[in-house]
Amino acid sequence: MSASDLTISQQGFVRQIVLNRPDRMNALGRNLITALRTELERCRFDHQTRVIILTGAGGRAFCAGADLKERADMSQDEVDAFVTELRTTFHLLFNHPKITIAALNGAALGGGLELALACDLRYAHDSVRLGLTETRLAIIPGAGGTQLLPRVIGPAKAKELIFRAQPISAAEALTLGLINDVFPNDDLLDQCLEIAEQISQNGPIALAQAKKAVNQGLQCSLDQGLQIEQLCYAGVIPTEDRLEGLRAFKEKRKPQYQGK
Ligand code: COA
């Protein structure tokens, strides 16, 4: 299936979205962002999708950030509108009810790393380089990077990466906790699919509620966070899936969750 600048496929409960502009290092242009937003909104209500993997076409870049060639012809107002659209789309991704994985199969720079930061999990192959390189273009990360990077790796290292604007290796990113793991190039997608498949066997409502509890809880005090956890837990108590989990445990079989 192809939706303009995206190539989309489905394996079981796992949806794979490939950024498909290899001649521009999968840079984020207007059409790509519109297609991504449309697809993410569609996935919210798709019971067949429990995990989304985002990756890039062409093997050289996951995503090289904003399309700088498109940007060159934009007015100031158009730049403002585009970056706002990018930020809104990535925030939609951050708050998406499905679990999201960035399979970084090439450079993740600027908006490309911001896209990955909006995902729940990030895996890279060993020769990938990652960075928020915007300040060397005399701009700042504008699609969530200034907020998500310090939340993921802490403010000191985040400031260093943003101010120096130098890409780092996958090994360094792993040490910083910016990515979850590093795999050999040929294994990356298979490993991500295996992780996605494993996650997709768990209760889909529980996954969404756990994600919401972590994401919202990180934005407030521990007391408020525990209240959020309680509310999210309350969301799983009346579900059919919770009863199926208990039945499957008693009957010593694998649960079959329906997302109900
Ligand atoms: N927007 C538009 N086109 C881009 C792009 C971007 N962000 N990044 C790369 N491209 C294009 C290049 O202009 C080139 O096109 P051309 O063949 O017509 O000249 C093509 O993709 C290949 O890029 P190239 O630089 O030749 O490949 P490389 O393997 O040497 O380097 C990168 C790859 C990603 C490291 C390098 O292109 C790069 O640093 N890109 C800019 C990243 C950036 O600063 N992003 C932040 C944006 S805010």
CSV table of N, CA, C and O in Angstrom, one decimal, residues 76-181:
chain,number,residue,atom,x,y,z
A,76,GLN,N,8.3,33.5,5.7
A,76,GLN,CA,8.4,33.3,7.2
A,76,GLN,C,7.1,32.7,7.7
A,76,GLN,O,7.1,31.8,8.6
A,77,ASP,N,5.9,33.2,7.2
A,77,ASP,CA,4.7,32.6,7.7
A,77,ASP,C,4.5,31.2,7.4
A,77,ASP,O,4.0,30.4,8.2
A,78,GLU,N,5.0,30.8,6.2
A,78,GLU,CA,4.9,29.4,5.8
A,78,GLU,C,5.8,28.5,6.6
A,78,GLU,O,5.4,27.4,7.0
A,79,VAL,N,7.0,29.0,7.0
A,79,VAL,CA,7.9,28.3,7.9
A,79,VAL,C,7.2,28.0,9.2
A,79,VAL,O,7.1,26.9,9.7
A,80,ASP,N,6.6,29.1,9.8
A,80,ASP,CA,5.9,29.0,11.0
A,80,ASP,C,4.8,28.0,11.0
A,80,ASP,O,4.7,27.1,11.9
A,81,ALA,N,4.0,28.1,9.9
A,81,ALA,CA,2.9,27.1,9.8
A,81,ALA,C,3.4,25.7,9.6
A,81,ALA,O,2.8,24.8,10.3
A,82,PHE,N,4.4,25.5,8.9
A,82,PHE,CA,4.9,24.1,8.6
A,82,PHE,C,5.5,23.5,9.9
A,82,PHE,O,5.2,22.4,10.3
A,83,VAL,N,6.3,24.3,10.6
A,83,VAL,CA,6.9,23.8,11.9
A,83,VAL,C,5.8,23.5,12.9
A,83,VAL,O,5.9,22.5,13.7
A,84,THR,N,4.8,24.4,12.9
A,84,THR,CA,3.6,24.1,13.9
A,84,THR,C,3.0,22.8,13.5
A,84,THR,O,2.6,22.0,14.4
A,85,GLU,N,2.8,22.6,12.2
A,85,GLU,CA,2.2,21.3,11.7
A,85,GLU,C,3.0,20.1,12.1
A,85,GLU,O,2.5,19.1,12.6
A,86,LEU,N,4.3,20.3,12.0
A,86,LEU,CA,5.3,19.2,12.3
A,86,LEU,C,5.2,18.9,13.8
A,86,LEU,O,5.1,17.7,14.3
A,87,ARG,N,5.2,19.9,14.7
A,87,ARG,CA,5.1,19.8,16.1
A,87,ARG,C,3.8,19.1,16.5
A,87,ARG,O,3.8,18.2,17.3
A,88,THR,N,2.7,19.5,15.9
A,88,THR,CA,1.4,19.0,16.2
A,88,THR,C,1.3,17.5,15.8
A,88,THR,O,0.8,16.7,16.5
A,89,THR,N,1.9,17.2,14.6
A,89,THR,CA,1.9,15.8,14.2
A,89,THR,C,2.7,14.9,15.1
A,89,THR,O,2.3,13.8,15.5
A,90,PHE,N,3.9,15.4,15.5
A,90,PHE,CA,4.7,14.6,16.4
A,90,PHE,C,4.1,14.4,17.8
A,90,PHE,O,4.3,13.4,18.4
A,91,HIS,N,3.4,15.5,18.2
A,91,HIS,CA,2.7,15.4,19.5
A,91,HIS,C,1.6,14.3,19.4
A,91,HIS,O,1.3,13.6,20.4
A,92,LEU,N,0.9,14.3,18.3
A,92,LEU,CA,-0.1,13.3,18.0
A,92,LEU,C,0.5,11.9,18.1
A,92,LEU,O,0.0,11.0,18.7
A,93,LEU,N,1.7,11.8,17.6
A,93,LEU,CA,2.4,10.5,17.6
A,93,LEU,C,2.8,10.2,19.1
A,93,LEU,O,2.6,9.0,19.5
A,94,PHE,N,3.3,11.1,19.8
A,94,PHE,CA,3.7,10.9,21.2
A,94,PHE,C,2.5,10.4,22.1
A,94,PHE,O,2.7,9.6,22.9
A,95,ASN,N,1.4,11.0,21.8
A,95,ASN,CA,0.2,10.6,22.6
A,95,ASN,C,-0.7,9.5,21.9
A,95,ASN,O,-1.8,9.3,22.4
A,96,HIS,N,-0.1,8.9,20.9
A,96,HIS,CA,-0.9,7.9,20.2
A,96,HIS,C,-1.2,6.7,21.1
A,96,HIS,O,-0.4,6.3,21.8
A,97,PRO,N,-2.4,6.2,21.0
A,97,PRO,CA,-2.8,5.0,21.9
A,97,PRO,C,-2.0,3.7,21.5
A,97,PRO,O,-2.0,2.8,22.3
A,98,LYS,N,-1.5,3.6,20.3
A,98,LYS,CA,-0.7,2.4,19.9
A,98,LYS,C,0.7,2.6,20.4
A,98,LYS,O,1.2,3.7,20.5
A,99,ILE,N,1.4,1.5,20.6
A,99,ILE,CA,2.8,1.5,20.9
A,99,ILE,C,3.6,1.8,19.6
A,99,ILE,O,3.4,1.2,18.6
A,100,THR,N,4.6,2.7,19.7
A,100,THR,CA,5.3,3.1,18.5
A,100,THR,C,6.8,2.8,18.7
A,100,THR,O,7.4,3.1,19.7
A,101,ILE,N,7.4,2.4,17.6
A,101,ILE,CA,8.8,2.0,17.6
A,101,ILE,C,9.5,2.7,16.4
A,101,ILE,O,9.0,2.6,15.3
A,102,ALA,N,10.6,3.4,16.6
A,102,ALA,CA,11.4,3.9,15.5
A,102,ALA,C,12.5,3.0,15.3
A,102,ALA,O,13.3,2.7,16.1
A,103,ALA,N,12.5,2.4,14.1
A,103,ALA,CA,13.6,1.6,13.6
A,103,ALA,C,14.6,2.4,12.8
A,103,ALA,O,14.4,2.7,11.6
A,104,LEU,N,15.7,2.9,13.5
A,104,LEU,CA,16.6,3.9,12.9
A,104,LEU,C,17.6,3.1,12.0
A,104,LEU,O,18.6,2.7,12.4
A,105,ASN,N,17.2,3.0,10.7
A,105,ASN,CA,18.1,2.3,9.8
A,105,ASN,C,19.0,3.2,8.9
A,105,ASN,O,19.5,2.8,7.9
A,106,GLY,N,19.2,4.4,9.5
A,106,GLY,CA,20.1,5.4,8.8
A,106,GLY,C,20.1,6.6,9.6
A,106,GLY,O,19.5,6.7,10.7
A,107,ALA,N,20.7,7.7,9.1
A,107,ALA,CA,20.8,8.9,9.9
A,107,ALA,C,19.5,9.4,10.4
A,107,ALA,O,18.5,9.4,9.7
A,108,ALA,N,19.5,9.9,11.6
A,108,ALA,CA,18.3,10.5,12.2
A,108,ALA,C,18.7,11.9,12.7
A,108,ALA,O,19.3,12.0,13.8
A,109,LEU,N,18.5,12.9,11.9
A,109,LEU,CA,19.0,14.2,12.2
A,109,LEU,C,17.8,15.2,12.2
A,109,LEU,O,16.8,15.1,11.5
A,110,GLY,N,18.0,16.2,13.1
A,110,GLY,CA,17.0,17.3,13.2
A,110,GLY,C,15.6,16.7,13.5
A,110,GLY,O,15.4,15.9,14.4
A,111,GLY,N,14.7,17.1,12.6
A,111,GLY,CA,13.3,16.6,12.7
A,111,GLY,C,13.2,15.1,12.7
A,111,GLY,O,12.3,14.5,13.2
A,112,GLY,N,14.2,14.4,12.0
A,112,GLY,CA,14.2,13.0,12.0
A,112,GLY,C,14.4,12.4,13.4
A,112,GLY,O,13.8,11.4,13.7
A,113,LEU,N,15.3,13.0,14.2
A,113,LEU,CA,15.5,12.5,15.5
A,113,LEU,C,14.3,12.9,16.4
A,113,LEU,O,13.8,12.2,17.3
A,114,GLU,N,13.7,14.1,16.1
A,114,GLU,CA,12.5,14.5,16.9
A,114,GLU,C,11.3,13.5,16.6
A,114,GLU,O,10.6,13.2,17.5
A,115,LEU,N,11.2,13.1,15.4
A,115,LEU,CA,10.2,12.0,15.0
A,115,LEU,C,10.5,10.8,15.9
A,115,LEU,O,9.5,10.2,16.5
A,116,ALA,N,11.7,10.4,16.0
A,116,ALA,CA,12.1,9.2,16.7
A,116,ALA,C,11.8,9.4,18.2
A,116,ALA,O,11.4,8.5,18.9
A,117,LEU,N,12.1,10.6,18.7
A,117,LEU,CA,11.8,10.9,20.1
A,117,LEU,C,10.4,10.9,20.5
A,117,LEU,O,10.0,10.7,21.6
A,118,ALA,N,9.5,11.1,19.5
A,118,ALA,CA,8.1,11.1,19.8
A,118,ALA,C,7.6,9.6,19.8
A,118,ALA,O,6.4,9.4,20.2
A,119,CYS,N,8.4,8.7,19.4
A,119,CYS,CA,8.1,7.3,19.5
A,119,CYS,C,8.4,6.7,20.9
A,119,CYS,O,9.1,7.3,21.7
A,120,ASP,N,7.8,5.6,21.3
A,120,ASP,CA,8.0,5.0,22.6
A,120,ASP,C,9.3,4.4,22.7
A,120,ASP,O,10.0,4.4,23.8
A,121,LEU,N,9.7,3.7,21.6
A,121,LEU,CA,11.0,2.9,21.7
A,121,LEU,C,11.8,3.2,20.4
A,121,LEU,O,11.2,3.5,19.4
A,122,ARG,N,13.1,3.2,20.6
A,122,ARG,CA,14.0,3.6,19.5
A,122,ARG,C,15.1,2.5,19.4
A,122,ARG,O,15.8,2.3,20.4
A,123,TYR,N,15.3,1.9,18.2
A,123,TYR,CA,16.4,1.0,18.0
A,123,TYR,C,17.1,1.4,16.8
A,123,TYR,O,16.5,2.0,15.8
A,124,ALA,N,18.4,1.2,16.8
A,124,ALA,CA,19.2,1.7,15.7
A,124,ALA,C,20.2,0.6,15.2
A,124,ALA,O,20.5,-0.3,16.0
A,125,HIS,N,20.7,0.7,14.0
A,125,HIS,CA,21.8,-0.2,13.7
A,125,HIS,C,23.1,0.5,14.0
A,125,HIS,O,23.2,1.7,14.3
A,126,ASP,N,24.2,-0.3,14.0
A,126,ASP,CA,25.4,0.1,14.6
A,126,ASP,C,26.1,1.3,13.9
A,126,ASP,O,26.9,2.0,14.5
A,127,SER,N,25.8,1.6,12.6
A,127,SER,CA,26.5,2.7,12.0
A,127,SER,C,25.7,4.0,11.9
A,127,SER,O,26.1,4.9,11.1
A,128,VAL,N,24.5,4.0,12.5
A,128,VAL,CA,23.6,5.1,12.4
A,128,VAL,C,24.2,6.3,13.2
A,128,VAL,O,24.8,6.1,14.2
A,129,ARG,N,24.0,7.5,12.7
A,129,ARG,CA,24.3,8.7,13.4
A,129,ARG,C,23.1,9.5,13.7
A,129,ARG,O,22.2,9.6,12.9
A,130,LEU,N,23.1,10.1,14.9
A,130,LEU,CA,21.9,10.8,15.4
A,130,LEU,C,22.2,12.1,15.9
A,130,LEU,O,23.3,12.3,16.6
A,131,GLY,N,21.4,13.1,15.7
A,131,GLY,CA,21.7,14.4,16.3
A,131,GLY,C,20.6,15.4,16.1
A,131,GLY,O,19.8,15.4,15.1
A,132,LEU,N,20.5,16.4,17.0
A,132,LEU,CA,19.6,17.6,16.8
A,132,LEU,C,20.6,18.6,16.3
A,132,LEU,O,21.3,19.3,17.1
A,133,THR,N,20.7,18.8,15.0
A,133,THR,CA,21.7,19.6,14.4
A,133,THR,C,21.2,21.0,14.0
A,133,THR,O,21.9,21.7,13.2
A,134,GLU,N,20.1,21.3,14.5
A,134,GLU,CA,19.4,22.6,13.9
A,134,GLU,C,20.2,23.8,14.2
A,134,GLU,O,20.2,24.7,13.3
A,135,THR,N,20.9,24.0,15.3
A,135,THR,CA,21.5,25.3,15.6
A,135,THR,C,22.6,25.6,14.6
A,135,THR,O,23.0,26.7,14.4
A,136,ARG,N,23.2,24.5,13.9
A,136,ARG,CA,24.2,24.9,12.9
A,136,ARG,C,23.5,25.5,11.7
A,136,ARG,O,24.2,26.1,10.8
A,137,LEU,N,22.2,25.4,11.6
A,137,LEU,CA,21.4,26.1,10.5
A,137,LEU,C,20.8,27.4,11.0
A,137,LEU,O,19.9,27.9,10.4
A,138,ALA,N,21.2,27.7,12.2
A,138,ALA,CA,20.7,29.0,12.9
A,138,ALA,C,19.2,28.9,13.2
A,138,ALA,O,18.5,29.9,13.2
A,139,ILE,N,18.7,27.7,13.4
A,139,ILE,CA,17.4,27.5,13.9
A,139,ILE,C,17.4,26.6,15.2
A,139,ILE,O,18.5,26.2,15.5
A,140,ILE,N,16.3,26.3,15.8
A,140,ILE,CA,16.3,25.4,16.9
A,140,ILE,C,15.4,24.2,16.6
A,140,ILE,O,14.6,24.3,15.7
A,141,PRO,N,15.6,23.1,17.4
A,141,PRO,CA,14.6,22.0,17.2
A,141,PRO,C,13.2,22.5,17.5
A,141,PRO,O,13.0,23.1,18.6
A,142,GLY,N,12.3,22.3,16.6
A,142,GLY,CA,11.0,23.0,16.8
A,142,GLY,C,9.8,22.0,16.7
A,142,GLY,O,8.7,22.4,16.7
A,143,ALA,N,10.1,20.7,16.7
A,143,ALA,CA,9.1,19.7,16.6
A,143,ALA,C,9.1,18.8,17.9
A,143,ALA,O,9.0,17.6,17.8
A,144,GLY,N,9.4,19.5,19.0
A,144,GLY,CA,9.4,18.7,20.3
A,144,GLY,C,10.7,18.4,20.8
A,144,GLY,O,10.9,18.0,22.0
A,145,GLY,N,11.8,18.6,20.0
A,145,GLY,CA,13.1,18.2,20.4
A,145,GLY,C,13.7,18.9,21.7
A,145,GLY,O,14.3,18.2,22.5
A,146,THR,N,13.4,20.2,21.9
A,146,THR,CA,13.9,20.8,23.0
A,146,THR,C,13.2,20.3,24.3
A,146,THR,O,13.7,20.5,25.4
A,147,GLN,N,12.0,19.7,24.2
A,147,GLN,CA,11.3,19.3,25.3
A,147,GLN,C,11.5,17.8,25.6
A,147,GLN,O,11.6,17.3,26.7
A,148,LEU,N,11.5,17.0,24.5
A,148,LEU,CA,11.6,15.5,24.7
A,148,LEU,C,13.0,15.1,24.9
A,148,LEU,O,13.2,14.2,25.8
A,149,LEU,N,14.0,15.6,24.3
A,149,LEU,CA,15.4,15.2,24.5
A,149,LEU,C,15.8,15.3,25.9
A,149,LEU,O,16.3,14.3,26.5
A,150,PRO,N,15.6,16.5,26.6
A,150,PRO,CA,16.0,16.5,28.0
A,150,PRO,C,15.2,15.6,28.9
A,150,PRO,O,15.7,15.1,29.9
A,151,ARG,N,13.9,15.3,28.5
A,151,ARG,CA,13.2,14.3,29.3
A,151,ARG,C,13.7,12.9,29.2
A,151,ARG,O,13.5,12.1,30.1
A,152,VAL,N,14.3,12.6,28.0
A,152,VAL,CA,14.8,11.3,27.8
A,152,VAL,C,16.2,11.1,28.3
A,152,VAL,O,16.5,10.1,29.0
A,153,ILE,N,17.1,12.1,28.1
A,153,ILE,CA,18.5,11.9,28.5
A,153,ILE,C,19.0,12.9,29.6
A,153,ILE,O,20.1,12.8,30.0
A,154,GLY,N,18.1,13.7,30.1
A,154,GLY,CA,18.5,14.7,31.1
A,154,GLY,C,18.9,16.0,30.4
A,154,GLY,O,19.4,16.0,29.3
A,155,PRO,N,18.8,17.2,31.1
A,155,PRO,CA,19.1,18.5,30.5
A,155,PRO,C,20.5,18.7,30.2
A,155,PRO,O,20.8,19.4,29.1
A,156,ALA,N,21.5,18.2,30.9
A,156,ALA,CA,22.9,18.6,30.7
A,156,ALA,C,23.3,18.0,29.3
A,156,ALA,O,23.9,18.7,28.5
A,157,LYS,N,23.1,16.7,29.1
A,157,LYS,CA,23.5,16.1,27.8
A,157,LYS,C,22.6,16.6,26.7
A,157,LYS,O,23.1,16.8,25.6
A,158,ALA,N,21.3,16.9,27.0
A,158,ALA,CA,20.5,17.4,25.9
A,158,ALA,C,21.0,18.8,25.4
A,158,ALA,O,21.1,19.0,24.2
A,159,LYS,N,21.3,19.6,26.4
A,159,LYS,CA,21.9,20.9,26.0
A,159,LYS,C,23.1,20.8,25.2
A,159,LYS,O,23.3,21.5,24.2
A,160,GLU,N,24.0,19.9,25.6
A,160,GLU,CA,25.3,19.7,24.9
A,160,GLU,C,25.0,19.3,23.4
A,160,GLU,O,25.6,19.8,22.5
A,161,LEU,N,24.1,18.3,23.3
A,161,LEU,CA,23.8,17.8,21.9
A,161,LEU,C,23.2,19.0,21.1
A,161,LEU,O,23.5,19.1,19.9
A,162,ILE,N,22.3,19.8,21.7
A,162,ILE,CA,21.6,20.8,20.9
A,162,ILE,C,22.6,22.0,20.6
A,162,ILE,O,22.6,22.5,19.5
A,163,PHE,N,23.4,22.3,21.6
A,163,PHE,CA,24.4,23.5,21.4
A,163,PHE,C,25.5,23.1,20.4
A,163,PHE,O,25.9,23.9,19.6
A,164,ARG,N,26.0,21.9,20.6
A,164,ARG,CA,27.2,21.5,19.7
A,164,ARG,C,26.7,21.1,18.3
A,164,ARG,O,27.4,21.2,17.3
A,165,ALA,N,25.5,20.6,18.2
A,165,ALA,CA,24.8,20.2,16.9
A,165,ALA,C,25.7,19.2,16.1
A,165,ALA,O,25.6,19.2,14.9
A,166,GLN,N,26.4,18.4,16.9
A,166,GLN,CA,27.2,17.3,16.2
A,166,GLN,C,26.5,16.0,16.4
A,166,GLN,O,26.1,15.6,17.5
A,167,PRO,N,26.3,15.3,15.2
A,167,PRO,CA,25.7,13.9,15.4
A,167,PRO,C,26.6,13.0,16.2
A,167,PRO,O,27.8,13.1,16.2
A,168,ILE,N,25.9,12.1,16.9
A,168,ILE,CA,26.6,11.1,17.7
A,168,ILE,C,26.4,9.7,17.1
A,168,ILE,O,25.5,9.5,16.4
A,169,SER,N,27.2,8.7,17.6
A,169,SER,CA,27.1,7.4,17.1
A,169,SER,C,26.0,6.7,17.8
A,169,SER,O,25.5,7.1,18.9
A,170,ALA,N,25.5,5.5,17.2
A,170,ALA,CA,24.5,4.7,17.9
A,170,ALA,C,25.0,4.2,19.3
A,170,ALA,O,24.2,4.2,20.2
A,171,ALA,N,26.3,3.9,19.3
A,171,ALA,CA,26.9,3.4,20.6
A,171,ALA,C,26.8,4.5,21.7
A,171,ALA,O,26.4,4.2,22.8
A,172,GLU,N,27.1,5.8,21.3
A,172,GLU,CA,27.0,6.9,22.3
A,172,GLU,C,25.5,7.1,22.7
A,172,GLU,O,25.2,7.3,23.8
A,173,ALA,N,24.6,7.0,21.7
A,173,ALA,CA,23.2,7.2,21.9
A,173,ALA,C,22.7,6.2,22.9
A,173,ALA,O,21.9,6.4,23.8
A,174,LEU,N,23.2,4.9,22.8
A,174,LEU,CA,22.8,3.9,23.7
A,174,LEU,C,23.3,4.2,25.1
A,174,LEU,O,22.5,4.0,26.1
A,175,THR,N,24.5,4.6,25.2
A,175,THR,CA,25.1,4.9,26.5
A,175,THR,C,24.2,6.0,27.2
A,175,THR,O,24.0,6.0,28.4
A,176,LEU,N,23.8,7.0,26.4
A,176,LEU,CA,23.0,8.1,26.9
A,176,LEU,C,21.6,7.7,27.3
A,176,LEU,O,20.8,8.5,27.9
A,177,GLY,N,21.1,6.6,26.8
A,177,GLY,CA,19.7,6.2,27.0
A,177,GLY,C,18.8,6.8,26.0
A,177,GLY,O,17.6,6.8,26.1
A,178,LEU,N,19.4,7.4,24.9
A,178,LEU,CA,18.6,8.0,23.8
A,178,LEU,C,17.9,6.9,23.0
A,178,LEU,O,16.8,7.1,22.5
A,179,ILE,N,18.6,5.8,22.9
A,179,ILE,CA,17.9,4.6,22.1
A,179,ILE,C,17.9,3.4,23.1
A,179,ILE,O,18.7,3.3,24.0
A,180,ASN,N,17.0,2.5,22.7
A,180,ASN,CA,16.8,1.3,23.6
A,180,ASN,C,17.9,0.2,23.4
A,180,ASN,O,18.2,-0.5,24.3
A,181,ASP,N,18.3,0.1,22.1
A,181,ASP,CA,19.3,-0.9,21.8
A,181,ASP,C,19.9,-0.7,20.4
A,181,ASP,O,19.3,0.1,19.6
